[in-house]
Coordinates of C-alpha atoms in Angstrom, one line a residue:
M1 CA 41.2 172.8 -96.1
S2 CA 44.9 172.3 -95.4
L3 CA 47.4 172.3 -98.2
P4 CA 51.1 171.6 -98.3
E5 CA 53.6 174.4 -97.8
D6 CA 54.1 176.6 -100.9
L7 CA 50.5 175.9 -102.2
N8 CA 47.4 177.8 -101.4
M9 CA 43.9 178.5 -102.4
A10 CA 43.0 181.9 -103.9
A11 CA 39.8 183.5 -105.2
L12 CA 39.9 184.6 -108.8
P13 CA 39.7 188.4 -109.4
R14 CA 37.3 187.9 -112.2
Q15 CA 34.4 186.1 -110.6
P16 CA 31.1 184.9 -112.1
Y17 CA 29.3 187.0 -109.5
N18 CA 30.3 189.8 -107.2
S19 CA 30.3 188.8 -103.6
P20 CA 32.3 189.4 -100.5
R21 CA 35.2 187.1 -99.8
L22 CA 33.6 185.9 -96.6
M23 CA 30.3 184.9 -98.4
K24 CA 32.3 183.1 -101.0
W25 CA 34.1 180.9 -98.5
F26 CA 30.8 180.3 -96.7
Y27 CA 29.3 179.2 -99.9
C28 CA 32.2 176.8 -100.6
T29 CA 32.1 175.4 -97.1
H30 CA 28.4 174.8 -97.2
R31 CA 28.4 173.1 -100.6
V32 CA 31.4 170.8 -99.7
G33 CA 29.7 169.9 -96.4
S34 CA 26.5 169.1 -98.1
S35 CA 28.3 166.9 -100.6
L36 CA 30.0 165.0 -97.8
A37 CA 26.6 164.5 -96.2
L38 CA 25.3 163.0 -99.4
L39 CA 27.9 160.3 -99.6
P40 CA 25.9 157.7 -97.5
Y41 CA 22.9 158.3 -99.8
W42 CA 25.0 157.9 -102.9
A43 CA 26.6 154.7 -101.5
I44 CA 23.2 153.1 -101.0
K45 CA 21.9 154.4 -104.3
Y46 CA 24.8 153.0 -106.3
A47 CA 25.2 149.8 -104.3
L48 CA 21.5 148.9 -105.0
G49 CA 21.0 150.6 -108.4
K50 CA 22.6 151.3 -111.7
R51 CA 26.0 153.0 -111.8
P52 CA 26.9 155.5 -114.6
R53 CA 29.4 153.0 -116.0
P54 CA 28.9 149.3 -115.1
S55 CA 32.7 148.7 -114.9
W56 CA 33.1 151.4 -112.2
S57 CA 33.6 150.2 -108.7
L58 CA 31.5 151.7 -105.9
K59 CA 34.5 153.6 -104.6
E60 CA 35.2 155.1 -108.1
T61 CA 31.5 156.0 -108.6
L62 CA 31.2 157.8 -105.2
L63 CA 34.5 159.7 -105.5
I64 CA 33.8 160.7 -109.1
D65 CA 30.4 162.1 -108.0
F66 CA 32.0 163.9 -105.1
T67 CA 34.8 165.3 -107.2
R68 CA 32.4 166.6 -109.9
R69 CA 30.4 168.5 -107.2
V70 CA 33.6 170.0 -105.7
S71 CA 34.8 170.9 -109.3
A72 CA 31.4 172.7 -109.9
I73 CA 31.7 174.5 -106.6
C74 CA 35.2 175.8 -107.4
D75 CA 34.0 176.9 -110.8
Q76 CA 30.9 178.7 -109.6
A77 CA 32.7 180.4 -106.7
G78 CA 35.8 181.3 -108.7
V79 CA 38.2 179.6 -106.4
Q80 CA 41.6 178.3 -107.4
H81 CA 43.0 175.2 -105.7
A82 CA 46.6 174.3 -104.9
V83 CA 48.3 177.2 -106.7
R84 CA 51.4 179.2 -106.1
D85 CA 52.9 182.4 -107.4
P86 CA 55.1 181.4 -110.4
T87 CA 57.3 184.5 -110.0
K88 CA 58.4 183.6 -106.5
E89 CA 61.0 181.2 -105.2
P90 CA 59.6 178.2 -103.4
N91 CA 60.8 177.0 -100.0
R92 CA 63.8 174.9 -101.2
D93 CA 64.0 173.2 -97.8
G94 CA 60.6 171.7 -98.4
L95 CA 61.5 170.0 -101.6
K96 CA 62.2 166.3 -101.0
E97 CA 61.9 164.8 -104.5
T98 CA 62.8 167.7 -106.8
R99 CA 65.0 170.7 -107.1
F100 CA 64.0 174.2 -108.2
E101 CA 65.8 176.1 -111.0
W102 CA 65.2 179.4 -112.8
V103 CA 65.7 179.5 -116.5
P104 CA 65.9 182.6 -118.7
G105 CA 62.6 183.8 -120.3
I106 CA 62.3 184.3 -124.0
S107 CA 63.7 187.5 -125.4
G108 CA 65.0 189.0 -128.7
E109 CA 64.4 186.9 -131.8
T110 CA 62.9 184.1 -129.7
C111 CA 60.0 186.3 -128.8
C112 CA 58.3 186.1 -132.2
G113 CA 55.1 185.0 -133.8
V114 CA 52.3 184.3 -131.4
L115 CA 54.6 184.8 -128.4
D116 CA 55.1 188.5 -129.3
D117 CA 52.0 189.9 -127.7
E118 CA 51.5 193.5 -126.7
E119 CA 49.3 192.6 -123.8
V120 CA 51.3 189.7 -122.4
K121 CA 55.0 190.2 -121.9
P122 CA 57.4 187.3 -121.3
L123 CA 58.9 186.8 -117.9
E124 CA 62.6 187.5 -117.3
K125 CA 62.9 184.0 -115.7
V126 CA 60.7 181.0 -115.5
G127 CA 60.7 178.5 -112.7
T128 CA 61.0 174.7 -113.1
F129 CA 60.8 171.9 -110.6
I130 CA 63.2 169.2 -111.8
W131 CA 62.7 165.5 -111.2
E132 CA 66.0 163.6 -111.6
R133 CA 67.1 160.0 -111.7
A134 CA 69.3 159.3 -108.7
E135 CA 70.8 155.8 -109.0
D136 CA 73.6 156.9 -111.3
V137 CA 74.6 159.6 -108.8
R138 CA 74.8 157.1 -106.0
A139 CA 76.7 154.5 -108.1
D140 CA 79.3 157.0 -109.2
Y141 CA 79.7 158.4 -105.7
S142 CA 80.2 154.9 -104.3
M143 CA 82.8 154.1 -106.9
L144 CA 84.7 157.3 -106.2
N145 CA 84.5 157.2 -102.4
G146 CA 84.1 153.5 -101.6
K147 CA 81.1 154.0 -99.4
T148 CA 77.3 154.6 -99.4
P149 CA 76.4 158.2 -100.0
H150 CA 74.5 160.2 -97.4
A151 CA 72.6 163.5 -97.9
D152 CA 74.8 165.4 -95.5
D153 CA 78.2 164.1 -96.8
E154 CA 80.3 167.2 -97.7
A155 CA 82.0 165.3 -100.5
M156 CA 78.6 164.8 -102.2
S157 CA 78.3 168.5 -102.8
S158 CA 81.7 168.4 -104.6
L159 CA 80.5 166.2 -107.4
S160 CA 79.5 167.6 -110.8
F161 CA 77.4 165.4 -113.0
Q162 CA 77.3 165.1 -116.8
P163 CA 73.9 163.8 -117.8
S164 CA 74.0 160.9 -120.2
I165 CA 71.6 162.8 -122.5
A166 CA 74.3 165.3 -123.4
G167 CA 75.9 163.5 -126.4
G168 CA 76.3 160.0 -125.2
E169 CA 75.2 156.9 -127.1
G170 CA 72.5 156.2 -124.5
G171 CA 68.8 156.8 -124.9
D172 CA 68.1 158.8 -121.8
L173 CA 65.3 161.3 -122.4
V174 CA 64.5 164.6 -120.9
G175 CA 60.9 165.6 -120.3
I176 CA 59.2 168.9 -120.1
Y177 CA 56.0 168.5 -118.1
L178 CA 53.1 170.9 -118.3
H179 CA 50.5 170.2 -115.6
G180 CA 46.8 170.3 -116.1
G181 CA 44.1 172.1 -114.2
G182 CA 42.2 174.2 -116.8
Y183 CA 44.8 177.0 -116.6
T184 CA 43.5 177.9 -113.2
H185 CA 44.3 175.1 -110.7
F186 CA 47.4 173.2 -109.4
S187 CA 51.1 173.8 -109.8
A188 CA 54.3 172.2 -110.9
H189 CA 55.3 171.9 -107.3
E190 CA 56.0 168.3 -106.1
H191 CA 53.2 168.6 -103.6
A192 CA 50.6 169.3 -106.2
Q193 CA 48.2 166.5 -107.2
T194 CA 49.3 166.6 -110.8
S195 CA 52.9 165.7 -109.8
I196 CA 51.7 162.1 -109.6
I197 CA 52.4 161.9 -113.4
P198 CA 56.1 162.9 -113.5
R199 CA 56.7 161.0 -110.3
R200 CA 55.4 157.8 -111.9
L201 CA 57.1 158.4 -115.2
M202 CA 60.5 158.7 -113.4
Q203 CA 59.9 155.2 -112.0
Y204 CA 60.3 153.6 -115.5
D205 CA 63.8 155.1 -116.0
Y206 CA 63.3 156.4 -119.5
F207 CA 63.9 159.9 -118.4
A208 CA 67.2 161.3 -117.0
A209 CA 65.1 164.3 -115.8
I210 CA 61.7 165.8 -116.2
H211 CA 61.4 169.6 -116.0
A212 CA 58.0 170.6 -114.6
V213 CA 57.3 174.1 -115.7
E214 CA 55.7 176.6 -113.2
Y215 CA 53.9 178.5 -115.9
R216 CA 51.6 181.5 -115.4
M217 CA 47.9 180.9 -115.1
L218 CA 44.5 182.6 -115.4
P219 CA 43.0 185.0 -114.8
D220 CA 46.1 187.2 -114.3
S221 CA 48.0 185.9 -117.3
P222 CA 45.9 185.2 -120.5
F223 CA 47.2 183.5 -123.6
P224 CA 50.1 183.3 -124.6
A225 CA 51.7 183.6 -121.2
A226 CA 51.8 179.9 -120.4
V227 CA 53.1 179.1 -123.9
Q228 CA 55.9 181.8 -123.5
D229 CA 57.0 180.1 -120.3
A230 CA 56.9 176.6 -121.8
V231 CA 58.9 177.7 -124.9
A232 CA 61.4 179.4 -122.6
V233 CA 62.2 176.1 -120.9
Y234 CA 62.4 174.2 -124.2
V235 CA 64.7 176.7 -125.8
H236 CA 66.9 176.8 -122.7
L237 CA 67.3 173.0 -122.7
V238 CA 68.1 172.8 -126.4
R239 CA 70.6 175.7 -126.3
S240 CA 72.2 174.2 -123.2
G241 CA 73.2 171.1 -125.2
V242 CA 70.3 168.7 -124.7
P243 CA 69.6 167.0 -128.1
A244 CA 66.1 168.1 -129.2
N245 CA 65.3 164.6 -130.4
K246 CA 65.7 163.4 -126.8
I247 CA 63.2 165.9 -125.4
V248 CA 59.6 164.8 -124.8
V249 CA 57.0 167.5 -124.2
I250 CA 54.4 166.1 -121.8
G251 CA 51.1 167.7 -121.1
D252 CA 47.8 166.6 -119.4
S253 CA 44.5 168.4 -119.9
A254 CA 45.3 172.1 -120.2
G255 CA 49.0 171.2 -120.2
G256 CA 48.3 169.2 -123.4
N257 CA 46.9 172.4 -125.0
I258 CA 50.2 174.2 -124.1
A259 CA 52.3 171.3 -125.4
L260 CA 50.5 171.4 -128.8
A261 CA 51.1 175.2 -128.9
V262 CA 54.9 174.7 -128.2
A263 CA 55.2 172.1 -131.0
R264 CA 53.4 174.4 -133.4
W265 CA 55.6 177.4 -132.5
V266 CA 58.8 175.3 -132.9
R267 CA 57.6 174.1 -136.3
D268 CA 56.4 177.5 -137.5
H269 CA 59.5 179.5 -136.6
R270 CA 62.3 176.9 -136.7
Q271 CA 64.6 178.6 -134.3
V272 CA 65.3 175.3 -132.6
P273 CA 64.9 171.7 -133.7
A274 CA 61.6 169.9 -133.1
P275 CA 61.3 167.7 -129.9
G276 CA 61.5 164.0 -130.0
G277 CA 57.9 163.5 -129.2
L278 CA 54.7 164.8 -127.6
L279 CA 53.0 162.9 -124.8
L280 CA 49.4 164.1 -124.5
L281 CA 47.2 162.9 -121.7
S282 CA 43.5 163.9 -122.2
P283 CA 44.6 167.1 -123.9
W284 CA 42.2 170.0 -123.9
C285 CA 42.6 170.8 -127.6
D286 CA 39.5 172.8 -128.6
P287 CA 38.3 175.5 -126.2
S288 CA 36.2 176.9 -129.1
R289 CA 34.0 173.8 -129.2
C290 CA 31.7 174.9 -126.5
F291 CA 31.4 178.4 -128.0
P292 CA 31.3 178.0 -131.8
D293 CA 29.7 181.4 -132.6
C294 CA 30.0 183.6 -129.6
L295 CA 30.4 183.4 -125.8
H296 CA 26.6 183.2 -125.4
S297 CA 26.0 180.2 -127.6
Y298 CA 27.0 177.3 -125.4
V299 CA 27.2 173.7 -126.6
P300 CA 27.3 171.2 -123.7
R301 CA 30.0 168.6 -123.7
P302 CA 29.3 164.8 -123.7
N303 CA 29.6 162.3 -120.9
P304 CA 28.1 164.1 -117.9
E305 CA 29.2 161.3 -115.6
D306 CA 32.8 162.6 -115.9
Y307 CA 34.1 164.5 -112.9
L308 CA 34.6 167.7 -115.0
A309 CA 31.9 170.2 -114.3
D310 CA 30.2 171.8 -117.3
A311 CA 28.5 175.0 -116.0
P312 CA 28.1 177.5 -118.9
A313 CA 28.8 180.6 -116.9
A314 CA 32.0 179.2 -115.4
R315 CA 33.1 177.9 -118.9
R316 CA 32.4 181.3 -120.4
L317 CA 34.5 183.0 -117.6
L318 CA 37.4 180.6 -118.2
V319 CA 37.4 181.2 -122.0
T320 CA 37.1 185.0 -121.5
S321 CA 40.1 185.0 -119.2
L322 CA 42.1 182.8 -121.6
L323 CA 41.4 185.3 -124.5
G324 CA 42.2 188.4 -122.4
N325 CA 41.5 191.4 -124.6
K326 CA 41.6 189.4 -127.8
P327 CA 38.4 189.1 -129.9
H328 CA 36.3 185.9 -129.9
E329 CA 37.5 184.9 -133.3
Y330 CA 41.0 184.4 -131.8
L331 CA 39.6 181.4 -129.9
S332 CA 39.7 179.4 -133.2
S333 CA 43.4 180.0 -133.7
P334 CA 45.3 176.7 -134.1
Y335 CA 47.5 177.8 -131.2
L336 CA 44.4 177.8 -128.9
S337 CA 42.1 175.3 -130.5
P338 CA 44.2 173.0 -132.7
A339 CA 41.3 170.5 -133.1
S340 CA 38.8 173.2 -134.2
S341 CA 37.1 171.7 -137.3
F342 CA 40.4 169.6 -137.6
G343 CA 42.1 172.8 -138.6
P344 CA 43.1 173.6 -142.2
H345 CA 44.8 170.9 -144.3
G346 CA 48.4 170.7 -143.3
S347 CA 47.8 172.2 -139.8
F348 CA 49.8 169.4 -138.2
D349 CA 52.5 168.9 -140.9
E350 CA 55.9 168.2 -139.5
F351 CA 54.6 167.7 -136.0
P352 CA 56.8 165.3 -133.9
P353 CA 55.7 161.7 -133.1
T354 CA 52.8 161.9 -130.7
F355 CA 51.2 159.6 -128.1
I356 CA 47.6 160.5 -127.1
H357 CA 45.7 158.9 -124.3
Y358 CA 42.1 159.5 -123.4
G359 CA 39.1 157.8 -121.9
D360 CA 35.7 157.2 -123.5
A361 CA 33.9 158.5 -120.4
E362 CA 35.5 161.9 -120.5
R363 CA 33.9 165.2 -121.5
L364 CA 36.7 166.0 -123.9
I365 CA 36.3 162.9 -126.0
D366 CA 34.9 164.6 -129.1
E367 CA 37.7 167.2 -129.4
I368 CA 40.4 164.7 -128.7
E369 CA 39.1 162.4 -131.4
A370 CA 39.0 165.4 -133.8
L371 CA 42.7 166.1 -132.9
V372 CA 43.5 162.4 -133.7
C373 CA 41.8 162.7 -137.0
G374 CA 43.6 165.9 -137.9
M375 CA 47.0 164.4 -137.1
K376 CA 46.3 161.2 -139.0
R377 CA 45.1 163.3 -142.0
D378 CA 48.4 165.2 -142.0
R379 CA 50.4 162.0 -141.6
V380 CA 51.7 162.6 -138.1
D381 CA 53.2 159.5 -136.5
V382 CA 50.5 159.3 -133.8
D383 CA 49.9 156.5 -131.4
V384 CA 46.5 156.5 -129.6
E385 CA 45.4 154.7 -126.5
K386 CA 41.7 154.9 -125.7
T387 CA 40.7 153.4 -122.4
P388 CA 37.1 152.1 -122.0
D389 CA 35.1 153.8 -119.2
A390 CA 38.1 156.0 -118.1
V391 CA 37.4 159.5 -117.0
H392 CA 39.3 162.7 -117.9
D393 CA 43.1 162.6 -117.1
V394 CA 42.7 159.3 -115.4
L395 CA 46.4 159.0 -114.6
M396 CA 46.0 161.9 -112.2
V397 CA 43.1 160.1 -110.4
R398 CA 44.8 158.4 -107.5
F399 CA 41.7 156.3 -106.6
W400 CA 41.3 154.8 -110.1
N401 CA 41.9 151.1 -110.8
E402 CA 45.6 150.6 -110.5
N403 CA 45.6 147.8 -113.2
V404 CA 44.1 150.2 -115.7
R405 CA 46.6 152.9 -114.9
T406 CA 49.5 150.5 -115.1
H407 CA 48.4 149.3 -118.5
I408 CA 48.3 152.9 -119.8
Y409 CA 51.9 153.5 -118.5
R410 CA 53.0 150.3 -120.2
R411 CA 51.6 151.6 -123.5
I412 CA 53.4 154.9 -122.9
C413 CA 56.7 153.0 -122.2
G414 CA 56.3 151.1 -125.5
W415 CA 56.0 154.4 -127.3
L416 CA 59.0 155.9 -125.4
D417 CA 61.0 152.9 -126.7
G418 CA 60.3 154.3 -130.2
V419 CA 61.4 157.8 -129.2
V420 CA 64.7 156.4 -127.8
K421 CA 65.3 154.4 -131.0
R422 CA 64.7 157.4 -133.2
A423 CA 67.1 159.4 -131.1
G424 CA 69.8 157.0 -131.8
G425 CA 69.9 155.2 -128.5
P426 CA 69.9 151.4 -128.1
P427 CA 66.5 149.7 -127.5
A428 CA 65.2 150.3 -124.0
R429 CA 65.1 146.5 -123.3
S430 CA 68.8 146.2 -123.7
R431 CA 70.1 149.6 -122.4
A432 CA 70.5 151.4 -119.2
G433 CA 70.4 149.1 -116.2
S434 CA 67.4 147.5 -114.6
R435 CA 64.2 149.5 -115.0
A436 CA 62.6 150.6 -111.8
S437 CA 59.6 148.4 -111.1
P438 CA 56.5 150.5 -111.0
T439 CA 54.6 150.4 -107.7
D440 CA 50.9 150.0 -107.2
S441 CA 48.9 152.2 -104.9
S442 CA 49.8 150.1 -101.9
G443 CA 53.5 150.6 -102.6
G444 CA 54.2 147.1 -103.8
P445 CA 55.7 146.2 -107.2
V446 CA 53.4 145.8 -110.1
T447 CA 54.0 142.5 -111.9
S448 CA 55.0 143.1 -115.6
T449 CA 53.8 140.9 -118.4
S450 CA 56.4 139.2 -120.5
G451 CA 58.1 141.7 -122.8
S452 CA 56.5 144.8 -121.2
P453 CA 58.6 147.9 -121.0
S454 CA 58.8 147.7 -117.3
S455 CA 60.7 144.4 -117.4
S456 CA 64.2 144.2 -116.0
R457 CA 66.9 145.4 -118.4
K458 CA 70.7 145.3 -118.2
R459 CA 72.9 148.3 -119.0
A460 CA 75.3 147.6 -121.9
P461 CA 78.8 147.4 -120.4
S462 CA 80.7 148.8 -123.3
G463 CA 81.7 152.4 -123.2
G464 CA 79.8 153.2 -120.0
S465 CA 78.1 156.1 -121.7
N466 CA 74.9 155.5 -119.9
L467 CA 76.5 156.0 -116.5
R468 CA 76.4 159.5 -115.1
R469 CA 79.9 160.7 -115.4
A470 CA 81.3 162.2 -112.2
S471 CA 84.5 164.2 -111.9
L472 CA 86.2 165.5 -108.7
T473 CA 87.9 168.8 -109.6
A474 CA 90.3 170.8 -107.4
A475 CA 87.5 173.1 -106.5
A476 CA 85.1 170.2 -106.0
A477 CA 87.6 168.6 -103.6
E478 CA 87.3 171.6 -101.5
A479 CA 83.5 171.3 -101.6
K480 CA 83.3 174.6 -103.4
P481 CA 79.7 175.7 -104.3
N482 CA 79.0 175.6 -108.0
S483 CA 78.7 178.9 -109.9
I484 CA 75.1 178.5 -110.7
G485 CA 72.5 177.7 -108.2
G486 CA 74.5 176.8 -105.1
E487 CA 76.0 173.5 -103.9
T488 CA 75.3 170.1 -105.5
K489 CA 73.9 167.9 -102.8
L490 CA 72.2 164.6 -102.7
R491 CA 68.7 165.0 -101.3
P492 CA 67.2 162.6 -98.7
N493 CA 65.4 160.7 -101.4
G494 CA 68.5 160.4 -103.6
T495 CA 67.9 163.2 -106.1
H496 CA 70.8 165.5 -106.8
S497 CA 70.7 169.3 -107.2
A498 CA 73.3 169.9 -110.0
P499 CA 71.6 171.8 -112.9
Y500 CA 72.5 170.9 -116.4
G501 CA 74.3 174.2 -116.8
D502 CA 76.7 173.2 -114.0
T503 CA 78.2 170.2 -115.7
L504 CA 81.9 169.9 -116.6
S505 CA 83.3 169.1 -120.0
P506 CA 82.8 165.7 -121.5
G507 CA 86.3 164.6 -120.6
V508 CA 85.3 163.1 -117.2
V509 CA 85.9 159.8 -115.5
S510 CA 83.1 157.2 -115.0
V511 CA 85.0 154.7 -112.9
P512 CA 88.0 154.8 -110.6
E513 CA 91.5 154.6 -112.2
G514 CA 92.3 151.1 -113.2
G515 CA 88.7 150.0 -112.7
S516 CA 86.5 148.1 -115.2
Q517 CA 83.0 148.7 -116.3
E518 CA 82.4 145.1 -117.3
G519 CA 79.6 143.7 -115.3
I520 CA 78.6 147.0 -113.8
E521 CA 74.8 147.1 -113.5
E522 CA 72.6 150.0 -112.3
V523 CA 69.6 149.3 -110.2
S524 CA 67.2 152.2 -110.0
G525 CA 65.2 152.9 -106.9
A526 CA 61.6 153.4 -107.6
Q527 CA 60.2 156.7 -106.3
R528 CA 57.0 156.9 -104.4
G529 CA 54.1 156.7 -106.9

């Protein structure tokens, strides 16, 4: 099985059974091959007979069945898919849509509460893959240089950019994305399957940037390793000048579990302000649900037609790895299982506004609905979208009905409008240029309904605070590398590589001397979805 550069497959050290590595790969190859051989049989079976969900197409039904079998194979064999070492630098030349940046790990007074663990120590630095909006970079470059920018232009590396989220009146948001994969699969790398989510979110132009955290995973790094890494990125952004109310913590599946823990830590310890919102997509919010009494009392999850496997031995191994050396009782901690019995009254007090999406055909439906009930009980501003017949983490499923996924993104955009408004920015429909038109699976634009968040919007001309401010300094004029993280260059797809820490002071110029911002309009180029 070929994987993109920087990603690999690795066998878990703690395996459900002891077997030589060669036998493990033979088992996986045999099972995957037999699953492929069964596809014609399944095609005839579902074409002539009843499908698990009547609304599912034949393609969706076949691929869900196949994915479920492959998921079970990986769980049984203890194989991780599309992972990378989070402590190592990626091949930067292979990054076409993102840039990579290290941020300081938590230390001192920040390493407190549940993050202060004798068994699991925080990293000195945490890696992030940063998705950035590029049209402002191109517009400012063109105004300053009078020509279209190119990736190899030396002058492009001399520009320093002031993100509009750093104190302007605009509503540009910053996302922190925590990928799913059951704490064992995938990566924050742009080549990973889960990157379809930040890539698509960037198309809608609500975010100036999304920081995808390369957090540590199981079995080598039990709880709270992933939470330590996510908190490090959040604290770094806030202390670097990003307004907390413009930060949205995004998590799908296991990433949703981490996002909930980050919000809880911020609330409990109050070292930094709370984020502007939580965006949870099929969050795994109660690992204790399957093991209410002990690791040998297994409760099956509903909706067996979902692609998530549900083998008791594999689930037990996963939970054991997550706990590390902690006792079973720790599994019910609100930091690990926030939806466990709804949690105590007040468990979600002062949580930020939250958007939760899930499908009614997914295995996690019971625990997600328990999470929703707990949040509503504690008066959290929670917006819920439940999609009929949708499987787990459906926004990550590339072959799923595009109309269904587009509707979900439109609901998310409507919620993001509220985050922007609460943060003090103008309504999204009147601010910040034309929104990028989302693309369907074939690459063509998706038609927006009247008033939908993906409709075209004009940037307010007054003040120009929503433009990225660019300044040519004396050092920049000499194309001098910046002091942190090398040169600032425009990548082939238009993303730039200047980290937030490299920006100049707010006193910078948005337009050429004597120029006017009246009538200036930004058109964002949609990224590949």
